[in-house]
mmCIF file of C-alpha atoms and ligand atoms in Angstrom:
data_model
loop_
_atom_site.group_PDB
_atom_site.id
_atom_site.type_symbol
_atom_site.label_atom_id
_atom_site.label_comp_id
_atom_site.label_asym_id
_atom_site.label_seq_id
_atom_site.Cartn_x
_atom_site.Cartn_y
_atom_site.Cartn_z
ATOM 1 C CA PRO A 25 67.221 -35.864 -30.016
ATOM 2 C CA SER A 26 69.711 -37.545 -27.665
ATOM 3 C CA VAL A 27 68.922 -40.880 -26.049
ATOM 4 C CA GLY A 28 70.442 -42.574 -22.987
ATOM 5 C CA VAL A 29 70.120 -46.375 -23.034
ATOM 6 C CA VAL A 30 70.455 -48.503 -19.897
ATOM 7 C CA GLY A 31 70.034 -52.278 -19.576
ATOM 8 C CA ILE A 32 68.210 -53.588 -16.512
ATOM 9 C CA PRO A 33 68.904 -57.338 -16.348
ATOM 10 C CA PHE A 34 66.235 -58.202 -13.789
ATOM 11 C CA SER A 35 63.734 -61.008 -13.229
ATOM 12 C CA LYS A 36 62.851 -61.032 -9.518
ATOM 13 C CA GLY A 37 59.541 -59.221 -10.006
ATOM 14 C CA GLN A 38 58.169 -62.502 -11.354
ATOM 15 C CA PRO A 39 58.986 -66.230 -11.122
ATOM 16 C CA ARG A 40 60.035 -67.088 -14.704
ATOM 17 C CA GLY A 41 63.788 -66.850 -15.148
ATOM 18 C CA GLY A 42 64.918 -65.299 -18.403
ATOM 19 C CA THR A 43 63.915 -61.636 -18.376
ATOM 20 C CA GLU A 44 67.394 -60.878 -17.013
ATOM 21 C CA HIS A 45 68.634 -61.756 -20.513
ATOM 22 C CA GLY A 46 66.285 -59.252 -22.167
ATOM 23 C CA PRO A 47 68.802 -56.383 -22.378
ATOM 24 C CA ALA A 48 71.524 -58.555 -23.966
ATOM 25 C CA LEU A 49 69.122 -59.976 -26.541
ATOM 26 C CA LEU A 50 67.744 -56.568 -27.509
ATOM 27 C CA ARG A 51 71.304 -55.282 -27.929
ATOM 28 C CA ASP A 52 72.301 -58.368 -29.961
ATOM 29 C CA TYR A 53 69.448 -57.588 -32.345
ATOM 30 C CA GLY A 54 70.772 -54.067 -32.826
ATOM 31 C CA ILE A 55 68.400 -51.916 -30.790
ATOM 32 C CA VAL A 56 71.080 -49.251 -30.143
ATOM 33 C CA GLU A 57 72.275 -49.090 -33.774
ATOM 34 C CA ARG A 58 68.705 -48.919 -35.081
ATOM 35 C CA ILE A 59 68.054 -45.833 -32.941
ATOM 36 C CA GLN A 60 71.386 -44.272 -33.974
ATOM 37 C CA ASP A 61 70.678 -44.908 -37.664
ATOM 38 C CA LEU A 62 67.519 -42.819 -37.295
ATOM 39 C CA GLY A 63 69.660 -39.786 -36.504
ATOM 40 C CA ASN A 64 69.442 -39.892 -32.718
ATOM 41 C CA LYS A 65 72.549 -39.236 -30.631
ATOM 42 C CA VAL A 66 72.734 -42.351 -28.417
ATOM 43 C CA THR A 67 74.736 -42.790 -25.209
ATOM 44 C CA ASP A 68 74.838 -46.401 -24.011
ATOM 45 C CA TYR A 69 75.227 -46.579 -20.218
ATOM 46 C CA GLY A 70 75.595 -50.377 -20.304
ATOM 47 C CA ASP A 71 73.736 -52.668 -17.906
ATOM 48 C CA LEU A 72 73.097 -52.034 -14.218
ATOM 49 C CA THR A 73 74.679 -54.505 -11.783
ATOM 50 C CA LEU A 74 71.784 -55.834 -9.724
ATOM 51 C CA ASP A 75 72.453 -58.164 -6.799
ATOM 52 C CA ALA A 76 70.071 -60.354 -4.844
ATOM 53 C CA VAL A 77 69.557 -59.408 -1.193
ATOM 54 C CA GLU A 78 70.554 -62.199 1.210
ATOM 55 C CA ASP A 79 67.746 -63.986 3.030
ATOM 56 C CA ASP A 80 65.069 -61.946 1.237
ATOM 57 C CA LYS A 81 62.032 -63.555 2.898
ATOM 58 C CA PRO A 82 58.585 -63.027 1.332
ATOM 59 C CA TRP A 83 56.396 -60.306 2.862
ATOM 60 C CA ASN A 84 52.828 -61.597 3.136
ATOM 61 C CA LYS A 85 53.335 -63.822 0.032
ATOM 62 C CA VAL A 86 55.104 -60.989 -1.890
ATOM 63 C CA LYS A 87 58.313 -62.441 -3.365
ATOM 64 C CA ASN A 88 61.801 -60.909 -3.230
ATOM 65 C CA PRO A 89 60.685 -57.531 -1.804
ATOM 66 C CA ARG A 90 64.154 -56.343 -0.706
ATOM 67 C CA THR A 91 65.823 -57.475 -3.946
ATOM 68 C CA VAL A 92 63.176 -55.738 -6.064
ATOM 69 C CA GLY A 93 63.362 -52.626 -3.869
ATOM 70 C CA GLN A 94 67.154 -52.422 -3.984
ATOM 71 C CA ALA A 95 67.231 -52.893 -7.771
ATOM 72 C CA ASN A 96 64.629 -50.188 -8.300
ATOM 73 C CA ARG A 97 66.556 -47.731 -6.168
ATOM 74 C CA LYS A 98 69.449 -48.150 -8.622
ATOM 75 C CA VAL A 99 67.109 -47.825 -11.594
ATOM 76 C CA SER A 100 65.702 -44.605 -10.122
ATOM 77 C CA GLU A 101 69.167 -43.079 -9.634
ATOM 78 C CA CYS A 102 70.199 -43.981 -13.182
ATOM 79 C CA VAL A 103 67.026 -42.756 -14.927
ATOM 80 C CA SER A 104 67.105 -39.572 -12.853
ATOM 81 C CA LYS A 105 70.641 -38.882 -14.095
ATOM 82 C CA ILE A 106 69.845 -39.624 -17.750
ATOM 83 C CA THR A 107 66.696 -37.478 -17.830
ATOM 84 C CA ARG A 108 68.370 -34.685 -15.829
ATOM 85 C CA ASP A 109 70.910 -34.473 -18.684
ATOM 86 C CA ARG A 110 67.962 -33.828 -21.012
ATOM 87 C CA GLN A 111 68.322 -37.185 -22.749
ATOM 88 C CA ILE A 112 65.396 -39.463 -23.513
ATOM 89 C CA ALA A 113 65.869 -42.476 -21.208
ATOM 90 C CA LEU A 114 65.424 -45.918 -22.760
ATOM 91 C CA THR A 115 65.280 -48.654 -20.107
ATOM 92 C CA LEU A 116 65.676 -52.217 -21.396
ATOM 93 C CA GLY A 117 64.081 -54.770 -19.048
ATOM 94 C CA GLY A 118 63.831 -56.959 -17.295
ATOM 95 C CA ASP A 119 60.379 -57.583 -15.844
ATOM 96 C CA HIS A 120 57.859 -54.766 -15.341
ATOM 97 C CA SER A 121 58.736 -54.216 -11.672
ATOM 98 C CA ILE A 122 61.598 -52.030 -12.970
ATOM 99 C CA ALA A 123 59.030 -49.362 -13.877
ATOM 100 C CA ILE A 124 58.876 -48.476 -10.171
ATOM 101 C CA GLY A 125 62.421 -47.107 -10.317
ATOM 102 C CA SER A 126 62.088 -45.822 -13.847
ATOM 103 C CA ILE A 127 59.043 -43.630 -13.159
ATOM 104 C CA HIS A 128 60.366 -42.608 -9.709
ATOM 105 C CA GLY A 129 63.690 -41.526 -11.216
ATOM 106 C CA HIS A 130 62.076 -39.806 -14.168
ATOM 107 C CA ALA A 131 59.753 -37.877 -11.832
ATOM 108 C CA GLN A 132 62.772 -36.481 -9.929
ATOM 109 C CA SER A 133 63.828 -34.534 -13.025
ATOM 110 C CA CYS A 134 60.427 -34.195 -14.713
ATOM 111 C CA PRO A 135 57.836 -33.849 -11.919
ATOM 112 C CA ASP A 136 55.128 -32.866 -14.433
ATOM 113 C CA LEU A 137 55.402 -36.101 -16.406
ATOM 114 C CA VAL A 138 52.417 -38.170 -17.520
ATOM 115 C CA VAL A 139 52.502 -41.967 -17.769
ATOM 116 C CA VAL A 140 51.134 -43.953 -20.728
ATOM 117 C CA TRP A 141 51.086 -47.642 -19.711
ATOM 118 C CA ILE A 142 50.818 -50.039 -22.679
ATOM 119 C CA ASP A 143 50.062 -53.494 -21.308
ATOM 120 C CA ALA A 144 47.587 -56.391 -21.319
ATOM 121 C CA HIS A 145 47.543 -55.958 -17.543
ATOM 122 C CA ALA A 146 46.868 -53.046 -15.152
ATOM 123 C CA ASP A 147 49.903 -53.826 -12.925
ATOM 124 C CA LEU A 148 47.932 -52.131 -10.147
ATOM 125 C CA ASN A 149 47.772 -54.878 -7.532
ATOM 126 C CA THR A 150 49.066 -54.062 -4.058
ATOM 127 C CA PRO A 151 51.133 -56.314 -1.759
ATOM 128 C CA LEU A 152 47.787 -57.001 -0.021
ATOM 129 C CA SER A 153 45.585 -57.611 -3.099
ATOM 130 C CA SER A 154 47.965 -59.643 -5.297
ATOM 131 C CA ASP A 155 47.120 -63.326 -5.703
ATOM 132 C CA SER A 156 50.504 -64.131 -7.256
ATOM 133 C CA GLY A 157 52.826 -62.149 -4.959
ATOM 134 C CA ASN A 158 54.776 -61.128 -8.081
ATOM 135 C CA ILE A 159 55.802 -57.479 -7.892
ATOM 136 C CA HIS A 160 55.678 -57.079 -11.716
ATOM 137 C CA GLY A 161 51.874 -57.089 -11.207
ATOM 138 C CA MET A 162 52.080 -54.221 -8.671
ATOM 139 C CA PRO A 163 54.443 -51.457 -9.886
ATOM 140 C CA LEU A 164 51.832 -48.705 -10.194
ATOM 141 C CA SER A 165 50.616 -49.219 -6.613
ATOM 142 C CA PHE A 166 54.044 -47.942 -5.469
ATOM 143 C CA ILE A 167 53.869 -44.911 -7.782
ATOM 144 C CA VAL A 168 50.273 -43.575 -7.780
ATOM 145 C CA LYS A 169 49.641 -41.247 -4.812
ATOM 146 C CA GLU A 170 45.931 -42.123 -4.573
ATOM 147 C CA MET A 171 46.848 -45.804 -3.996
ATOM 148 C CA ALA A 172 48.442 -45.060 -0.611
ATOM 149 C CA PRO A 173 45.332 -45.943 1.489
ATOM 150 C CA TYR A 174 45.059 -49.399 -0.144
ATOM 151 C CA THR A 175 48.680 -50.522 -0.107
ATOM 152 C CA ALA A 176 51.396 -51.386 2.391
ATOM 153 C CA ARG A 177 55.023 -50.300 2.787
ATOM 154 C CA LEU A 178 57.377 -53.145 1.871
ATOM 155 C CA PRO A 179 60.864 -53.730 3.294
ATOM 156 C CA GLY A 180 63.351 -52.488 0.686
ATOM 157 C CA PHE A 181 61.104 -49.662 -0.513
ATOM 158 C CA GLU A 182 61.816 -47.132 2.250
ATOM 159 C CA TRP A 183 63.349 -44.869 -0.450
ATOM 160 C CA CYS A 184 60.266 -44.959 -2.721
ATOM 161 C CA GLN A 185 57.636 -42.202 -2.484
ATOM 162 C CA PRO A 186 54.563 -42.233 -4.797
ATOM 163 C CA CYS A 187 55.171 -39.545 -7.412
ATOM 164 C CA ILE A 188 52.216 -39.287 -9.833
ATOM 165 C CA SER A 189 48.492 -38.544 -9.515
ATOM 166 C CA ALA A 190 45.933 -41.002 -10.894
ATOM 167 C CA ARG A 191 44.870 -38.378 -13.457
ATOM 168 C CA ASP A 192 48.429 -38.388 -14.870
ATOM 169 C CA LEU A 193 48.221 -42.082 -15.789
ATOM 170 C CA ILE A 194 46.441 -43.727 -18.729
ATOM 171 C CA TYR A 195 46.293 -47.333 -19.945
ATOM 172 C CA ILE A 196 46.323 -48.735 -23.489
ATOM 173 C CA GLY A 197 45.757 -52.407 -24.357
ATOM 174 C CA LEU A 198 44.209 -53.816 -21.144
ATOM 175 C CA ARG A 199 42.486 -57.191 -21.510
ATOM 176 C CA ASP A 200 43.365 -59.093 -18.311
ATOM 177 C CA VAL A 201 42.549 -56.949 -15.258
ATOM 178 C CA ASP A 202 42.045 -58.474 -11.803
ATOM 179 C CA GLU A 203 38.964 -57.637 -9.739
ATOM 180 C CA ALA A 204 40.927 -55.639 -7.158
ATOM 181 C CA GLU A 205 42.735 -53.701 -9.899
ATOM 182 C CA ARG A 206 39.418 -52.826 -11.546
ATOM 183 C CA ALA A 207 38.144 -51.542 -8.195
ATOM 184 C CA TYR A 208 41.269 -49.413 -7.632
ATOM 185 C CA MET A 209 41.043 -47.967 -11.172
ATOM 186 C CA THR A 210 37.421 -46.931 -10.479
ATOM 187 C CA GLU A 211 38.222 -45.678 -6.965
ATOM 188 C CA CYS A 212 41.224 -43.626 -8.108
ATOM 189 C CA GLY A 213 39.625 -42.514 -11.388
ATOM 190 C CA ILE A 214 42.366 -43.903 -13.656
ATOM 191 C CA ALA A 215 41.578 -43.599 -17.387
ATOM 192 C CA SER A 216 41.893 -46.678 -19.551
ATOM 193 C CA TYR A 217 41.644 -47.529 -23.249
ATOM 194 C CA SER A 218 41.406 -51.311 -23.157
ATOM 195 C CA MET A 219 41.327 -53.548 -26.237
ATOM 196 C CA GLN A 220 37.573 -52.918 -26.244
ATOM 197 C CA GLU A 221 38.134 -49.175 -26.761
ATOM 198 C CA VAL A 222 40.802 -49.955 -29.368
ATOM 199 C CA ASP A 223 38.082 -51.796 -31.307
ATOM 200 C CA LYS A 224 35.330 -49.318 -30.480
ATOM 201 C CA TYR A 225 37.137 -46.103 -31.500
ATOM 202 C CA GLY A 226 39.852 -47.322 -33.842
ATOM 203 C CA LEU A 227 43.441 -46.232 -33.221
ATOM 204 C CA PRO A 228 43.423 -42.702 -34.741
ATOM 205 C CA ASP A 229 40.442 -41.532 -32.687
ATOM 206 C CA MET A 230 41.630 -43.460 -29.618
ATOM 207 C CA MET A 231 45.155 -41.961 -29.675
ATOM 208 C CA GLU A 232 43.641 -38.483 -29.938
ATOM 209 C CA ARG A 233 41.458 -39.227 -26.895
ATOM 210 C CA VAL A 234 44.374 -40.766 -24.971
ATOM 211 C CA LEU A 235 46.606 -37.713 -25.394
ATOM 212 C CA LYS A 236 43.772 -35.218 -24.807
ATOM 213 C CA THR A 237 42.778 -37.040 -21.613
ATOM 214 C CA VAL A 238 46.197 -37.430 -20.017
ATOM 215 C CA ASP A 239 47.797 -34.225 -21.310
ATOM 216 C CA PRO A 240 45.158 -31.713 -22.500
ATOM 217 C CA THR A 241 47.724 -28.884 -22.681
ATOM 218 C CA GLY A 242 49.970 -30.963 -24.961
ATOM 219 C CA LYS A 243 53.031 -29.791 -23.065
ATOM 220 C CA ARG A 244 53.948 -32.488 -20.558
ATOM 221 C CA PRO A 245 56.844 -34.975 -20.776
ATOM 222 C CA ILE A 246 55.644 -38.514 -21.550
ATOM 223 C CA HIS A 247 56.795 -41.631 -19.676
ATOM 224 C CA LEU A 248 55.835 -44.533 -21.943
ATOM 225 C CA SER A 249 55.977 -47.933 -20.203
ATOM 226 C CA PHE A 250 55.730 -50.641 -22.886
ATOM 227 C CA ASP A 251 55.113 -54.217 -21.726
ATOM 228 C CA VAL A 252 55.602 -56.396 -24.808
ATOM 229 C CA ASP A 253 52.696 -58.562 -23.664
ATOM 230 C CA ALA A 254 50.441 -55.682 -24.773
ATOM 231 C CA MET A 255 51.035 -57.115 -28.237
ATOM 232 C CA ASP A 256 49.181 -60.206 -29.384
ATOM 233 C CA PRO A 257 51.160 -63.398 -28.625
ATOM 234 C CA GLU A 258 51.216 -63.865 -32.417
ATOM 235 C CA TYR A 259 53.838 -61.071 -32.421
ATOM 236 C CA SER A 260 55.446 -61.435 -28.982
ATOM 237 C CA PRO A 261 55.146 -65.040 -27.791
ATOM 238 C CA SER A 262 58.286 -65.037 -25.588
ATOM 239 C CA THR A 263 56.876 -63.202 -22.586
ATOM 240 C CA GLY A 264 55.842 -64.361 -19.128
ATOM 241 C CA THR A 265 52.109 -63.587 -19.111
ATOM 242 C CA PRO A 266 50.820 -63.697 -22.715
ATOM 243 C CA VAL A 267 47.108 -62.886 -23.298
ATOM 244 C CA HIS A 268 45.229 -63.456 -26.572
ATOM 245 C CA GLY A 269 43.515 -60.639 -28.444
ATOM 246 C CA GLY A 270 46.325 -58.102 -28.229
ATOM 247 C CA LEU A 271 47.727 -55.303 -30.353
ATOM 248 C CA THR A 272 49.145 -56.101 -33.761
ATOM 249 C CA ARG A 273 52.546 -55.023 -35.030
ATOM 250 C CA ARG A 274 50.870 -52.360 -37.203
ATOM 251 C CA GLU A 275 48.805 -51.020 -34.294
ATOM 252 C CA MET A 276 51.971 -50.731 -32.165
ATOM 253 C CA TYR A 277 53.719 -48.897 -35.038
ATOM 254 C CA TYR A 278 50.860 -46.387 -35.191
ATOM 255 C CA ILE A 279 50.842 -45.838 -31.417
ATOM 256 C CA ALA A 280 54.639 -45.415 -31.405
ATOM 257 C CA GLU A 281 54.535 -42.949 -34.322
ATOM 258 C CA GLU A 282 51.833 -40.887 -32.592
ATOM 259 C CA ILE A 283 53.822 -40.762 -29.331
ATOM 260 C CA ALA A 284 57.032 -39.925 -31.224
ATOM 261 C CA GLY A 285 55.104 -37.259 -33.123
ATOM 262 C CA THR A 286 54.353 -35.342 -29.912
ATOM 263 C CA GLY A 287 58.097 -34.701 -29.551
ATOM 264 C CA ARG A 288 57.571 -35.116 -25.809
ATOM 265 C CA LEU A 289 58.648 -38.734 -25.249
ATOM 266 C CA SER A 290 60.952 -38.436 -22.239
ATOM 267 C CA CYS A 291 61.386 -42.030 -21.048
ATOM 268 C CA LEU A 292 60.553 -45.377 -22.672
ATOM 269 C CA ASP A 293 60.528 -48.659 -20.724
ATOM 270 C CA VAL A 294 60.696 -51.832 -22.842
ATOM 271 C CA VAL A 295 59.934 -54.767 -20.552
ATOM 272 C CA GLU A 296 58.960 -58.430 -20.228
ATOM 273 C CA VAL A 297 60.887 -59.880 -23.161
ATOM 274 C CA ASN A 298 61.752 -63.374 -21.887
ATOM 275 C CA PRO A 299 64.144 -65.197 -24.243
ATOM 276 C CA SER A 300 63.848 -68.359 -22.152
ATOM 277 C CA LEU A 301 60.223 -68.898 -23.129
ATOM 278 C CA GLY A 302 59.007 -70.544 -26.340
ATOM 279 C CA THR A 303 60.950 -71.841 -29.327
ATOM 280 C CA GLU A 304 63.948 -70.258 -31.034
ATOM 281 C CA ALA A 305 61.512 -68.955 -33.667
ATOM 282 C CA ASP A 306 59.328 -67.448 -30.914
ATOM 283 C CA ARG A 307 62.344 -65.715 -29.371
ATOM 284 C CA LYS A 308 63.444 -64.303 -32.752
ATOM 285 C CA LYS A 309 59.926 -63.106 -33.579
ATOM 286 C CA THR A 310 59.528 -61.439 -30.170
ATOM 287 C CA VAL A 311 62.815 -59.566 -30.160
ATOM 288 C CA ARG A 312 62.656 -58.564 -33.848
ATOM 289 C CA THR A 313 59.118 -57.185 -33.415
ATOM 290 C CA THR A 314 60.140 -55.356 -30.236
ATOM 291 C CA VAL A 315 63.195 -53.733 -31.876
ATOM 292 C CA ASP A 316 61.044 -52.725 -34.871
ATOM 293 C CA VAL A 317 58.397 -51.166 -32.610
ATOM 294 C CA VAL A 318 61.054 -49.301 -30.588
ATOM 295 C CA SER A 319 62.469 -47.824 -33.826
ATOM 296 C CA HIS A 320 59.038 -46.216 -34.425
ATOM 297 C CA PHE A 321 59.213 -44.577 -30.964
ATOM 298 C CA PHE A 322 62.529 -42.994 -32.050
ATOM 299 C CA GLY A 323 61.654 -41.615 -35.458
ATOM 300 C CA LYS A 324 61.057 -44.484 -37.879
ATOM 301 C CA ARG A 325 58.038 -43.488 -40.009
ATOM 302 C CA ARG A 326 56.320 -45.565 -42.637
ATOM 303 C CA GLU A 327 55.524 -42.386 -44.572
ATOM 304 C CA GLY A 328 59.269 -41.654 -44.680
HETATM 305 N N1 X7A B 422 47.629 -59.527 -12.556
HETATM 306 C C1 X7A B 422 48.534 -60.648 -12.568
HETATM 307 C C2 X7A B 422 49.466 -60.585 -13.770
HETATM 308 C C3 X7A B 422 50.476 -59.497 -13.689
HETATM 309 C C4 X7A B 422 51.263 -59.344 -15.005
HETATM 310 C C5 X7A B 422 52.409 -58.388 -14.859
HETATM 311 B B1 X7A B 422 52.974 -57.743 -16.214
HETATM 312 O O1 X7A B 422 51.937 -56.967 -16.840
HETATM 313 O O2 X7A B 422 54.023 -56.853 -15.911
HETATM 314 O O3 X7A B 422 53.376 -58.745 -17.107
HETATM 315 C C6 X7A B 422 47.722 -61.971 -12.723
HETATM 316 C C7 X7A B 422 47.132 -62.411 -11.438
HETATM 317 N N2 X7A B 422 46.347 -63.667 -11.506
HETATM 318 C C8 X7A B 422 46.937 -64.734 -12.368
HETATM 319 C C9 X7A B 422 46.121 -66.057 -12.264
HETATM 320 C C10 X7A B 422 44.651 -65.825 -12.591
HETATM 321 C C11 X7A B 422 44.068 -64.672 -11.784
HETATM 322 C C12 X7A B 422 44.956 -63.414 -11.971
HETATM 323 C C13 X7A B 422 49.329 -60.612 -11.265
HETATM 324 O O4 X7A B 422 50.173 -61.486 -11.053
HETATM 325 O O5 X7A B 422 49.102 -59.685 -10.455
HETATM 326 MN MN1 MN B 423 53.274 -55.140 -17.207
HETATM 327 MN MN1 MN B 424 51.560 -57.415 -18.914
HETATM 328 MN MN1 MN B 425 54.349 -59.837 -18.772
#
């Protein structure tokens, strides 16, 4: 298959500097070559140029709304172009706020997409419910149509229309969900396989349930949004919001192989690698694990 890679050096969806260096680090550790070596035809579109908006005052505690909105408009245009050319889009983050543009852009060319969100967190806060004001904790509230009654329109997001139904979204790996997010998930009827379900069903059964639930026909393009903090901090320590009790390297390999096996992966976000956090060893471990996991999304199989 052919893959279009784009770097999104962005950190304004959260307060810890460093995620803007994620794309460069992933490239330095050979993420593009690894995908090419697996027989994929890779086009590297380089990194987006993302500028801060002058005088970007908070909106009701929400930080950098115009800067995050402007960046995501560019992400949307780029992902829309890549997926329109029938390439699998690989977006290298950058914090998880970039998924707003990634899913929005992907939905322009693949309106029947489903979203598999692999994360310790639900990222379903709204500008009104968030206690942190960090937009990387809110991306899905801009994207899920059923969230409209609970959210607010932010300056900088005039371009962004919600583009998926709650039934087209499913979570894997949740273990740190805020009260408001839990309420919205129940209200909107969003399916979730948290770490509890991972333990309860075991991965093989769980992955079958995940795919049957979100795409019973087995025909729809998959948008996979992978927050590296879904993995246990033992494997990905250099990330902004680590939470204990996460997925192991092997579990991520299995999930990636199952998604790759559908042949319907259409966009993969790889977000929240923060090289500025932890020791040099932590940084190396995080980026090496992430590049390894990504190779399993693009054809690496342990069975050969
Ligand atoms: N839900 C959080 C974390 C969001 C993580 C974003 B991701 O997944 O992209 O990395 C946490 C909110 N809050 C933190 C202090 C204790 C109460 C919950 C938020 O800031 O909204
Ligand atoms: Mn996230
Ligand atoms: Mn997270
Ligand atoms: Mn994070």
